PDB file of C-alpha atoms and ligand atoms in Angstrom:
ATOM      1  CA  UNK P   1     -34.180  83.318  37.004  1.00 58.00           C
ATOM      2  CA  UNK P   2     -34.894  85.689  39.877  1.00 59.00           C
ATOM      3  CA  UNK P   3     -34.630  89.308  38.749  1.00 66.00           C
ATOM      4  CA  UNK P   4     -33.880  88.321  35.144  1.00 80.00           C
ATOM      5  CA  UNK P   5     -36.838  90.496  34.214  1.00 94.00           C
ATOM      6  CA  UNK P   6     -35.801  93.505  36.262  1.00 95.00           C
ATOM      7  CA  UNK P   7     -36.497  96.782  34.401  1.00 92.00           C
ATOM      8  CA  UNK P   8     -38.350  94.871  31.671  1.00 98.00           C
ATOM      9  CA  UNK P   9     -42.017  95.366  30.845  1.00 98.00           C
ATOM     10  CA  UNK P  10     -44.444  92.528  30.273  1.00 98.00           C
ATOM     11  CA  UNK P  11     -47.961  92.835  28.816  1.00 99.00           C
ATOM     12  CA  UNK P  12     -50.339  90.003  29.780  1.00 99.00           C
ATOM     13  CA  UNK P  13     -53.709  89.947  28.018  1.00 99.00           C
ATOM     14  CA  UNK P  14     -56.632  88.742  30.118  1.00 98.00           C
ATOM     15  CA  UNK P  15     -54.313  89.067  33.093  1.00 99.00           C
ATOM     16  CA  UNK P  16     -56.760  90.069  35.833  1.00 98.00           C
ATOM     17  CA  UNK P  17     -57.793  86.619  37.020  1.00 98.00           C
ATOM     18  CA  UNK P  18     -57.277  82.863  36.836  1.00 98.00           C
ATOM     19  CA  UNK P  19     -54.260  81.740  34.770  1.00 98.00           C
ATOM     20  CA  UNK P  20     -53.430  85.245  33.527  1.00 99.00           C
ATOM     21  CA  UNK P  21     -53.173  86.570  37.082  1.00 99.00           C
ATOM     22  CA  UNK P  22     -50.804  83.731  38.035  1.00 98.00           C
ATOM     23  CA  UNK P  23     -48.603  84.661  35.054  1.00 99.00           C
ATOM     24  CA  UNK P  24     -48.608  88.328  36.144  1.00 98.00           C
ATOM     25  CA  UNK P  25     -47.666  87.415  39.730  1.00 98.00           C
ATOM     26  CA  UNK P  26     -44.822  85.106  38.731  1.00 98.00           C
ATOM     27  CA  UNK P  27     -43.287  87.463  36.158  1.00 98.00           C
ATOM     28  CA  UNK P  28     -43.617  90.349  38.604  1.00 98.00           C
ATOM     29  CA  UNK P  29     -41.818  88.289  41.259  1.00 97.00           C
ATOM     30  CA  UNK P  30     -39.038  87.763  38.688  1.00 96.00           C
ATOM     31  CA  UNK P  31     -38.584  91.532  38.591  1.00 97.00           C
ATOM     32  CA  UNK P  32     -40.804  92.628  35.680  1.00 98.00           C
ATOM     33  CA  UNK P  33     -43.027  95.651  35.482  1.00 98.00           C
ATOM     34  CA  UNK P  34     -46.411  94.268  34.524  1.00 98.00           C
ATOM     35  CA  UNK P  35     -49.199  95.732  32.413  1.00 99.00           C
ATOM     36  CA  UNK P  36     -52.375  93.793  33.075  1.00 99.00           C
ATOM     37  CA  UNK P  37     -54.900  93.896  30.272  1.00 99.00           C
ATOM     38  CA  UNK P  38     -58.547  93.225  31.178  1.00 99.00           C
ATOM     39  CA  UNK P  39     -61.972  93.671  29.616  1.00 98.00           C
ATOM     40  CA  UNK P  40     -64.698  93.208  32.254  1.00 98.00           C
ATOM     41  CA  UNK P  41     -62.724  92.145  35.350  1.00 98.00           C
ATOM     42  CA  UNK P  42     -62.040  95.687  36.530  1.00 98.00           C
ATOM     43  CA  UNK P  43     -62.159  94.950  40.271  1.00 98.00           C
ATOM     44  CA  UNK P  44     -59.805  91.968  39.935  1.00 98.00           C
ATOM     45  CA  UNK P  45     -57.406  93.960  37.732  1.00 98.00           C
ATOM     46  CA  UNK P  46     -57.281  96.878  40.154  1.00 98.00           C
ATOM     47  CA  UNK P  47     -56.822  94.584  43.161  1.00 98.00           C
ATOM     48  CA  UNK P  48     -53.949  92.788  41.433  1.00 99.00           C
ATOM     49  CA  UNK P  49     -52.275  96.082  40.490  1.00 99.00           C
ATOM     50  CA  UNK P  50     -52.636  97.235  44.087  1.00 98.00           C
ATOM     51  CA  UNK P  51     -51.073  94.092  45.535  1.00 98.00           C
ATOM     52  CA  UNK P  52     -48.168  94.118  43.030  1.00 98.00           C
ATOM     53  CA  UNK P  53     -47.509  97.809  43.658  1.00 98.00           C
ATOM     54  CA  UNK P  54     -47.593  97.171  47.402  1.00 98.00           C
ATOM     55  CA  UNK P  55     -44.784  94.636  46.895  1.00 98.00           C
ATOM     56  CA  UNK P  56     -42.839  97.029  44.633  1.00 98.00           C
ATOM     57  CA  UNK P  57     -44.028 100.584  44.135  1.00 98.00           C
ATOM     58  CA  UNK P  58     -44.733 101.701  40.578  1.00 98.00           C
ATOM     59  CA  UNK P  59     -44.309  98.230  39.069  1.00 98.00           C
ATOM     60  CA  UNK P  60     -47.818  97.420  37.823  1.00 98.00           C
ATOM     61  CA  UNK P  61     -50.594  99.036  35.840  1.00 98.00           C
ATOM     62  CA  UNK P  62     -53.767  97.878  34.146  1.00 98.00           C
ATOM     63  CA  UNK P  63     -55.398  98.732  30.858  1.00 98.00           C
ATOM     64  CA  UNK P  64     -58.898  97.973  29.670  1.00 98.00           C
ATOM     65  CA  UNK P  65     -59.580  96.772  26.133  1.00 98.00           C
ATOM     66  CA  UNK P  66     -62.072  94.803  24.075  1.00 98.00           C
ATOM     67  CA  UNK P  67     -59.844  92.595  21.941  1.00 98.00           C
ATOM     68  CA  UNK P  68     -62.469  92.386  19.206  1.00 98.00           C
ATOM     69  CA  UNK P  69     -62.029  96.107  18.505  1.00 98.00           C
ATOM     70  CA  UNK P  70     -59.482  96.930  15.832  1.00 98.00           C
ATOM     71  CA  UNK P  71     -57.909  99.849  17.710  1.00 98.00           C
ATOM     72  CA  UNK P  72     -57.149  97.787  20.855  1.00 98.00           C
ATOM     73  CA  UNK P  73     -53.800  96.188  19.806  1.00 98.00           C
ATOM     74  CA  UNK P  74     -52.137  99.564  19.235  1.00 98.00           C
ATOM     75  CA  UNK P  75     -53.749 101.021  22.358  1.00 98.00           C
ATOM     76  CA  UNK P  76     -52.336  98.204  24.521  1.00 99.00           C
ATOM     77  CA  UNK P  77     -48.808  98.702  23.224  1.00 98.00           C
ATOM     78  CA  UNK P  78     -49.132 102.479  23.642  1.00 98.00           C
ATOM     79  CA  UNK P  79     -50.253 101.971  27.260  1.00 98.00           C
ATOM     80  CA  UNK P  80     -47.100  99.949  28.015  1.00 98.00           C
ATOM     81  CA  UNK P  81     -44.859 102.652  26.529  1.00 98.00           C
ATOM     82  CA  UNK P  82     -46.761 105.371  28.400  1.00 98.00           C
ATOM     83  CA  UNK P  83     -46.549 103.550  31.757  1.00 98.00           C
ATOM     84  CA  UNK P  84     -43.029 102.131  31.616  1.00 98.00           C
ATOM     85  CA  UNK P  85     -41.354 103.510  28.470  1.00 98.00           C
ATOM     86  CA  UNK P  86     -40.885 100.096  26.889  1.00 98.00           C
ATOM     87  CA  UNK P  87     -42.310  96.664  26.086  1.00 98.00           C
ATOM     88  CA  UNK P  88     -40.107  93.564  26.286  1.00 98.00           C
ATOM     89  CA  UNK P  89     -42.509  90.635  26.530  1.00 98.00           C
ATOM     90  CA  UNK P  90     -46.019  89.983  25.209  1.00 99.00           C
ATOM     91  CA  UNK P  91     -48.059  87.150  26.717  1.00 99.00           C
ATOM     92  CA  UNK P  92     -51.192  86.446  24.666  1.00 99.00           C
ATOM     93  CA  UNK P  93     -53.312  84.770  27.344  1.00 99.00           C
ATOM     94  CA  UNK P  94     -56.868  86.143  26.875  1.00 99.00           C
ATOM     95  CA  UNK P  95     -59.368  83.689  25.470  1.00 98.00           C
ATOM     96  CA  UNK P  96     -63.050  83.068  24.965  1.00 98.00           C
ATOM     97  CA  UNK P  97     -64.263  79.479  25.314  1.00 97.00           C
ATOM     98  CA  UNK P  98     -67.673  77.883  24.778  1.00 96.00           C
ATOM     99  CA  UNK P  99     -69.156  75.055  22.706  1.00 96.00           C
ATOM    100  CA  UNK P 100     -70.140  75.532  19.055  1.00 97.00           C
ATOM    101  CA  UNK P 101     -71.419  72.138  17.848  1.00 97.00           C
ATOM    102  CA  UNK P 102     -71.879  71.790  14.099  1.00 98.00           C
ATOM    103  CA  UNK P 103     -75.478  72.669  13.237  1.00 97.00           C
ATOM    104  CA  UNK P 104     -75.670  75.334  15.945  1.00 95.00           C
ATOM    105  CA  UNK P 105     -72.589  77.403  15.279  1.00 95.00           C
ATOM    106  CA  UNK P 106     -72.994  81.028  14.212  1.00 98.00           C
ATOM    107  CA  UNK P 107     -71.026  83.741  12.420  1.00 98.00           C
ATOM    108  CA  UNK P 108     -71.087  85.712  15.650  1.00 98.00           C
ATOM    109  CA  UNK P 109     -69.436  82.881  17.593  1.00 98.00           C
ATOM    110  CA  UNK P 110     -66.857  82.566  14.804  1.00 98.00           C
ATOM    111  CA  UNK P 111     -66.018  86.292  15.028  1.00 98.00           C
ATOM    112  CA  UNK P 112     -65.832  86.159  18.825  1.00 98.00           C
ATOM    113  CA  UNK P 113     -63.808  82.950  19.255  1.00 98.00           C
ATOM    114  CA  UNK P 114     -61.467  83.536  16.317  1.00 98.00           C
ATOM    115  CA  UNK P 115     -61.246  87.213  17.275  1.00 98.00           C
ATOM    116  CA  UNK P 116     -60.164  86.674  20.880  1.00 98.00           C
ATOM    117  CA  UNK P 117     -58.059  83.512  20.447  1.00 98.00           C
ATOM    118  CA  UNK P 118     -56.359  84.099  17.098  1.00 99.00           C
ATOM    119  CA  UNK P 119     -56.904  87.475  15.461  1.00 98.00           C
ATOM    120  CA  UNK P 120     -56.073  89.552  18.546  1.00 99.00           C
ATOM    121  CA  UNK P 121     -52.770  87.729  19.281  1.00 99.00           C
ATOM    122  CA  UNK P 122     -51.685  88.318  15.662  1.00 99.00           C
ATOM    123  CA  UNK P 123     -52.569  92.002  15.626  1.00 98.00           C
ATOM    124  CA  UNK P 124     -51.142  92.688  19.093  1.00 99.00           C
ATOM    125  CA  UNK P 125     -47.920  90.985  17.974  1.00 99.00           C
ATOM    126  CA  UNK P 126     -47.885  93.157  14.867  1.00 98.00           C
ATOM    127  CA  UNK P 127     -48.465  96.316  16.908  1.00 98.00           C
ATOM    128  CA  UNK P 128     -45.691  95.291  19.329  1.00 99.00           C
ATOM    129  CA  UNK P 129     -43.200  93.976  16.770  1.00 98.00           C
ATOM    130  CA  UNK P 130     -41.095  97.114  16.348  1.00 98.00           C
ATOM    131  CA  UNK P 131     -40.731  97.667  20.082  1.00 98.00           C
ATOM    132  CA  UNK P 132     -40.073  93.954  20.768  1.00 98.00           C
ATOM    133  CA  UNK P 133     -37.370  93.916  18.075  1.00 98.00           C
ATOM    134  CA  UNK P 134     -35.767  96.993  19.589  1.00 98.00           C
ATOM    135  CA  UNK P 135     -35.708  95.293  23.015  1.00 98.00           C
ATOM    136  CA  UNK P 136     -34.789  91.836  21.658  1.00 98.00           C
ATOM    137  CA  UNK P 137     -37.870  90.655  23.476  1.00 98.00           C
ATOM    138  CA  UNK P 138     -40.188  87.708  23.111  1.00 98.00           C
ATOM    139  CA  UNK P 139     -43.783  86.548  22.765  1.00 99.00           C
ATOM    140  CA  UNK P 140     -45.463  83.663  24.584  1.00 99.00           C
ATOM    141  CA  UNK P 141     -48.855  82.526  23.298  1.00 99.00           C
ATOM    142  CA  UNK P 142     -51.088  80.518  25.613  1.00 99.00           C
ATOM    143  CA  UNK P 143     -52.410  77.828  23.318  1.00 98.00           C
ATOM    144  CA  UNK P 144     -54.248  74.618  24.403  1.00 98.00           C
ATOM    145  CA  UNK P 145     -53.608  70.898  23.945  1.00 98.00           C
ATOM    146  CA  UNK P 146     -56.891  70.972  21.972  1.00 97.00           C
ATOM    147  CA  UNK P 147     -55.084  72.927  19.258  1.00 98.00           C
ATOM    148  CA  UNK P 148     -53.701  69.553  18.252  1.00 96.00           C
ATOM    149  CA  UNK P 149     -56.445  67.230  19.512  1.00 95.00           C
ATOM    150  CA  UNK P 150     -59.818  68.958  18.892  1.00 96.00           C
ATOM    151  CA  UNK P 151     -62.258  69.178  21.801  1.00 96.00           C
ATOM    152  CA  UNK P 152     -65.604  67.561  20.910  1.00 95.00           C
ATOM    153  CA  UNK P 153     -68.337  70.167  20.241  1.00 96.00           C
ATOM    154  CA  UNK P 154     -65.810  73.051  20.506  1.00 97.00           C
ATOM    155  CA  UNK P 155     -65.191  73.274  16.753  1.00 98.00           C
ATOM    156  CA  UNK P 156     -64.459  76.989  16.461  1.00 98.00           C
ATOM    157  CA  UNK P 157     -62.396  77.166  19.676  1.00 98.00           C
ATOM    158  CA  UNK P 158     -60.314  74.186  18.514  1.00 98.00           C
ATOM    159  CA  UNK P 159     -59.764  75.821  15.097  1.00 98.00           C
ATOM    160  CA  UNK P 160     -58.812  79.115  16.759  1.00 98.00           C
ATOM    161  CA  UNK P 161     -56.245  77.475  19.033  1.00 98.00           C
ATOM    162  CA  UNK P 162     -54.956  75.396  16.105  1.00 98.00           C
ATOM    163  CA  UNK P 163     -54.465  78.694  14.305  1.00 98.00           C
ATOM    164  CA  UNK P 164     -52.708  80.145  17.348  1.00 99.00           C
ATOM    165  CA  UNK P 165     -50.257  77.219  17.299  1.00 98.00           C
ATOM    166  CA  UNK P 166     -49.599  77.890  13.604  1.00 98.00           C
ATOM    167  CA  UNK P 167     -49.288  81.603  14.353  1.00 99.00           C
ATOM    168  CA  UNK P 168     -46.675  80.866  17.021  1.00 99.00           C
ATOM    169  CA  UNK P 169     -44.464  79.046  14.524  1.00 98.00           C
ATOM    170  CA  UNK P 170     -45.132  81.552  11.750  1.00 98.00           C
ATOM    171  CA  UNK P 171     -44.300  84.579  13.919  1.00 98.00           C
ATOM    172  CA  UNK P 172     -41.135  82.835  15.104  1.00 99.00           C
ATOM    173  CA  UNK P 173     -39.996  82.880  11.463  1.00 98.00           C
ATOM    174  CA  UNK P 174     -41.223  86.386  10.774  1.00 98.00           C
ATOM    175  CA  UNK P 175     -39.729  88.071  13.830  1.00 98.00           C
ATOM    176  CA  UNK P 176     -36.418  86.161  13.998  1.00 98.00           C
ATOM    177  CA  UNK P 177     -33.667  86.715  14.866  1.00 98.00           C
ATOM    178  CA  UNK P 178     -34.553  89.599  17.175  1.00 98.00           C
ATOM    179  CA  UNK P 179     -37.713  88.216  18.790  1.00 98.00           C
ATOM    180  CA  UNK P 180     -38.364  84.682  20.023  1.00 98.00           C
ATOM    181  CA  UNK P 181     -41.938  83.400  19.795  1.00 99.00           C
ATOM    182  CA  UNK P 182     -43.098  80.341  21.738  1.00 99.00           C
ATOM    183  CA  UNK P 183     -46.234  78.871  23.236  1.00 99.00           C
ATOM    184  CA  UNK P 184     -47.511  77.001  26.263  1.00 99.00           C
ATOM    185  CA  UNK P 185     -50.368  74.528  25.790  1.00 98.00           C
ATOM    186  CA  UNK P 186     -52.247  73.962  29.035  1.00 98.00           C
ATOM    187  CA  UNK P 187     -54.168  70.798  29.764  1.00 97.00           C
ATOM    188  CA  UNK P 188     -56.781  70.864  32.575  1.00 96.00           C
ATOM    189  CA  UNK P 189     -55.752  73.652  34.962  1.00 98.00           C
ATOM    190  CA  UNK P 190     -58.848  75.526  36.165  1.00 97.00           C
ATOM    191  CA  UNK P 191     -62.347  74.300  35.377  1.00 96.00           C
ATOM    192  CA  UNK P 192     -64.336  76.701  33.203  1.00 92.00           C
ATOM    193  CA  UNK P 193     -67.256  78.466  34.941  1.00 89.00           C
ATOM    194  CA  UNK P 194     -69.940  77.014  32.604  1.00 90.00           C
ATOM    195  CA  UNK P 195     -72.382  74.493  34.110  1.00 89.00           C
ATOM    196  CA  UNK P 196     -71.296  71.538  31.984  1.00 87.00           C
ATOM    197  CA  UNK P 197     -67.857  71.599  33.592  1.00 91.00           C
ATOM    198  CA  UNK P 198     -69.246  71.412  37.143  1.00 92.00           C
ATOM    199  CA  UNK P 199     -70.273  67.729  36.874  1.00 93.00           C
ATOM    200  CA  UNK P 200     -68.048  65.561  39.132  1.00 93.00           C
ATOM    201  CA  UNK P 201     -68.364  62.724  36.574  1.00 94.00           C
ATOM    202  CA  UNK P 202     -66.994  64.887  33.731  1.00 92.00           C
ATOM    203  CA  UNK P 203     -64.169  66.159  35.913  1.00 95.00           C
ATOM    204  CA  UNK P 204     -63.276  62.659  37.148  1.00 95.00           C
ATOM    205  CA  UNK P 205     -63.115  61.369  33.555  1.00 94.00           C
ATOM    206  CA  UNK P 206     -60.688  64.131  32.559  1.00 94.00           C
ATOM    207  CA  UNK P 207     -58.511  63.717  35.652  1.00 95.00           C
ATOM    208  CA  UNK P 208     -58.334  59.947  35.096  1.00 95.00           C
ATOM    209  CA  UNK P 209     -57.009  60.602  31.595  1.00 93.00           C
ATOM    210  CA  UNK P 210     -54.070  62.636  32.841  1.00 96.00           C
ATOM    211  CA  UNK P 211     -51.002  60.536  33.574  1.00 97.00           C
ATOM    212  CA  UNK P 212     -50.430  62.463  36.820  1.00 97.00           C
ATOM    213  CA  UNK P 213     -54.051  61.860  38.008  1.00 97.00           C
ATOM    214  CA  UNK P 214     -54.771  65.450  38.952  1.00 97.00           C
ATOM    215  CA  UNK P 215     -55.444  68.801  37.346  1.00 97.00           C
ATOM    216  CA  UNK P 216     -52.669  71.365  37.251  1.00 98.00           C
ATOM    217  CA  UNK P 217     -52.416  74.766  38.883  1.00 98.00           C
ATOM    218  CA  UNK P 218     -52.291  78.208  37.241  1.00 98.00           C
ATOM    219  CA  UNK P 219     -48.722  78.589  38.474  1.00 98.00           C
ATOM    220  CA  UNK P 220     -47.722  75.486  36.449  1.00 98.00           C
ATOM    221  CA  UNK P 221     -48.512  77.530  33.346  1.00 99.00           C
ATOM    222  CA  UNK P 222     -46.790  80.611  34.769  1.00 98.00           C
ATOM    223  CA  UNK P 223     -43.612  78.601  35.448  1.00 98.00           C
ATOM    224  CA  UNK P 224     -43.507  77.420  31.826  1.00 98.00           C
ATOM    225  CA  UNK P 225     -44.061  80.995  30.613  1.00 98.00           C
ATOM    226  CA  UNK P 226     -41.242  82.230  32.848  1.00 98.00           C
ATOM    227  CA  UNK P 227     -38.969  79.472  31.539  1.00 98.00           C
ATOM    228  CA  UNK P 228     -39.649  80.398  27.903  1.00 98.00           C
ATOM    229  CA  UNK P 229     -38.966  84.068  28.642  1.00 98.00           C
ATOM    230  CA  UNK P 230     -36.010  83.852  30.975  1.00 97.00           C
ATOM    231  CA  UNK P 231     -34.490  80.380  30.719  1.00 96.00           C
ATOM    232  CA  UNK P 232     -34.694  79.407  27.065  1.00 97.00           C
ATOM    233  CA  UNK P 233     -32.619  81.831  24.971  1.00 97.00           C
ATOM    234  CA  UNK P 234     -32.122  79.251  22.190  1.00 98.00           C
ATOM    235  CA  UNK P 235     -35.789  78.194  21.940  1.00 98.00           C
ATOM    236  CA  UNK P 236     -38.132  79.709  19.380  1.00 98.00           C
ATOM    237  CA  UNK P 237     -41.130  78.439  17.417  1.00 98.00           C
ATOM    238  CA  UNK P 238     -41.850  75.809  20.070  1.00 98.00           C
ATOM    239  CA  UNK P 239     -44.956  74.954  22.082  1.00 98.00           C
ATOM    240  CA  UNK P 240     -44.659  73.197  25.439  1.00 98.00           C
ATOM    241  CA  UNK P 241     -47.584  71.094  26.677  1.00 98.00           C
ATOM    242  CA  UNK P 242     -48.178  71.557  30.406  1.00 98.00           C
ATOM    243  CA  UNK P 243     -50.925  69.004  30.833  1.00 98.00           C
ATOM    244  CA  UNK P 244     -49.957  66.304  33.327  1.00 97.00           C
ATOM    245  CA  UNK P 245     -49.587  63.930  30.380  1.00 96.00           C
ATOM    246  CA  UNK P 246     -53.199  64.380  29.268  1.00 94.00           C
ATOM    247  CA  UNK P 247     -52.363  64.826  25.573  1.00 92.00           C
ATOM    248  CA  UNK P 248     -50.685  61.436  25.226  1.00 89.00           C
ATOM    249  CA  UNK P 249     -53.663  59.747  26.901  1.00 81.00           C
ATOM    250  CA  UNK P 250     -56.506  61.498  25.045  1.00 76.00           C
TER     251      UNK P 250
HETATM  252  N1  LIG M   1     -58.167  77.019  32.373  1.00 89.78           N
HETATM  253  C1  LIG M   1     -57.684  75.931  31.797  1.00 89.78           C
HETATM  254  O1  LIG M   1     -57.700  74.830  32.364  1.00 89.78           O
HETATM  255  C2  LIG M   1     -57.117  76.012  30.410  1.00 89.78           C
HETATM  256  C3  LIG M   1     -56.979  74.848  29.659  1.00 89.78           C
HETATM  257  C4  LIG M   1     -56.467  74.934  28.364  1.00 89.78           C
HETATM  258  C5  LIG M   1     -56.076  76.159  27.853  1.00 89.78           C
HETATM  259  N2  LIG M   1     -56.222  77.281  28.622  1.00 89.78           N
HETATM  260  C6  LIG M   1     -55.805  78.569  28.049  1.00 89.78           C
HETATM  261  O2  LIG M   1     -55.086  79.289  29.043  1.00 89.78           O
HETATM  262  C7  LIG M   1     -55.420  80.691  28.978  1.00 89.78           C
HETATM  263  C8  LIG M   1     -55.959  81.163  30.322  1.00 89.78           C
HETATM  264  O3  LIG M   1     -57.038  80.320  30.700  1.00 89.78           O
HETATM  265  P1  LIG M   1     -58.184  80.848  31.671  1.00 89.78           P
HETATM  266  O4  LIG M   1     -59.095  79.702  31.903  1.00 89.78           O
HETATM  267  O5  LIG M   1     -57.558  81.557  32.821  1.00 89.78           O
HETATM  268  O6  LIG M   1     -58.865  81.910  30.677  1.00 89.78           O
HETATM  269  P2  LIG M   1     -60.316  82.592  30.827  1.00 89.78           P
HETATM  270  O7  LIG M   1     -60.607  82.801  32.252  1.00 89.78           O
HETATM  271  O8  LIG M   1     -61.297  81.773  30.030  1.00 89.78           O
HETATM  272  O9  LIG M   1     -60.115  83.954  30.024  1.00 89.78           O
HETATM  273  C9  LIG M   1     -59.076  84.870  30.359  1.00 89.78           C
HETATM  274  C10 LIG M   1     -59.533  86.272  30.111  1.00 89.78           C
HETATM  275  O10 LIG M   1     -59.693  86.533  28.728  1.00 89.78           O
HETATM  276  C11 LIG M   1     -60.371  87.782  28.653  1.00 89.78           C
HETATM  277  N3  LIG M   1     -61.120  87.893  27.395  1.00 89.78           N
HETATM  278  C12 LIG M   1     -61.914  86.987  26.798  1.00 89.78           C
HETATM  279  N4  LIG M   1     -62.444  87.489  25.662  1.00 89.78           N
HETATM  280  C13 LIG M   1     -61.969  88.761  25.544  1.00 89.78           C
HETATM  281  C14 LIG M   1     -62.153  89.811  24.613  1.00 89.78           C
HETATM  282  N5  LIG M   1     -62.939  89.666  23.547  1.00 89.78           N
HETATM  283  N6  LIG M   1     -61.515  90.982  24.832  1.00 89.78           N
HETATM  284  C15 LIG M   1     -60.732  91.156  25.908  1.00 89.78           C
HETATM  285  N7  LIG M   1     -60.506  90.196  26.831  1.00 89.78           N
HETATM  286  C16 LIG M   1     -61.120  89.024  26.660  1.00 89.78           C
HETATM  287  C17 LIG M   1     -61.312  87.854  29.868  1.00 89.78           C
HETATM  288  O11 LIG M   1     -61.026  89.085  30.545  1.00 89.78           O
HETATM  289  P3  LIG M   1     -62.114  89.820  31.513  1.00 89.78           P
HETATM  290  O12 LIG M   1     -62.406  88.831  32.608  1.00 89.78           O
HETATM  291  O13 LIG M   1     -61.412  91.030  31.976  1.00 89.78           O
HETATM  292  O14 LIG M   1     -63.316  90.098  30.632  1.00 89.78           O
HETATM  293  C18 LIG M   1     -60.891  86.635  30.698  1.00 89.78           C
HETATM  294  O15 LIG M   1     -60.782  86.872  32.069  1.00 89.78           O
HETATM  295  C19 LIG M   1     -56.413  80.829  27.832  1.00 89.78           C
HETATM  296  O16 LIG M   1     -55.739  81.177  26.651  1.00 89.78           O
HETATM  297  C20 LIG M   1     -57.007  79.442  27.701  1.00 89.78           C
HETATM  298  O17 LIG M   1     -57.473  79.151  26.414  1.00 89.78           O
HETATM  299  C21 LIG M   1     -56.742  77.241  29.874  1.00 89.78           C
END
């Protein structure tokens, strides 16, 4: 798959850090020009652009955008065209994630979680559709195993990711035959920053429920993304779980 992506342009939302940064690094190593979308992680985005451009001059750029704003989808696509003259691959990776137990959930949390995890991927895909069709490109949505098996107390997040799974299949129909649309559903890869995920007991319980008895690495997700882009020309409308077997032991 090395250099399959040469001269192609990839947009990764939320690409400055964590899993998104691993996806940027891997696709860049496969030859792609990478546009890294970020919102607040400006230092991380700039550092990543610098390191990718040091490896290959003029191969990476970053663009800031609040995904809850309605003008952002078109602005992101325009930034890719301005930087590299084309867009071949969209990776919808950005996400917001926090608990919303019934009784304490709010309209604001609904707008934020549905906005970042579901609405933005749909509207970015719509903004990119013409260019992706022209390039016979593809979309990879980063879903979650909790799209299928809801995470306790994370009602809105689980609904949003469930919607993203449905969106993946729906867009595969809508954009065929020119554009393939697939998803990757991570299991435990990187612990969230929130306090409740720092407890060794909570972590141990989750790890014990993976068949492989460990959490994954960001590059495990990036490998699956690369496969769906570069190694799966007859796959569309499909979501691969990359979860160490967690979803069959939930
Ligand atoms: N980490 C895991 O173990 C795990 C497990 C299951 C599923 N996933 C999925 O895998 C993907 C990556 O996971 P992650 O843990 O690396 O994600 P993350 O750190 O929670 O979020 C990725 C980025 O999304 C951006 N973002 C959030 N809300 C935004 C908004 N309203 N507008 C613009 N950008 C926004 C943030 O960018 P800035 O920092 O620039 O603000 C953030 O860095 C996500 O889709 C996640 O749901 C991850």
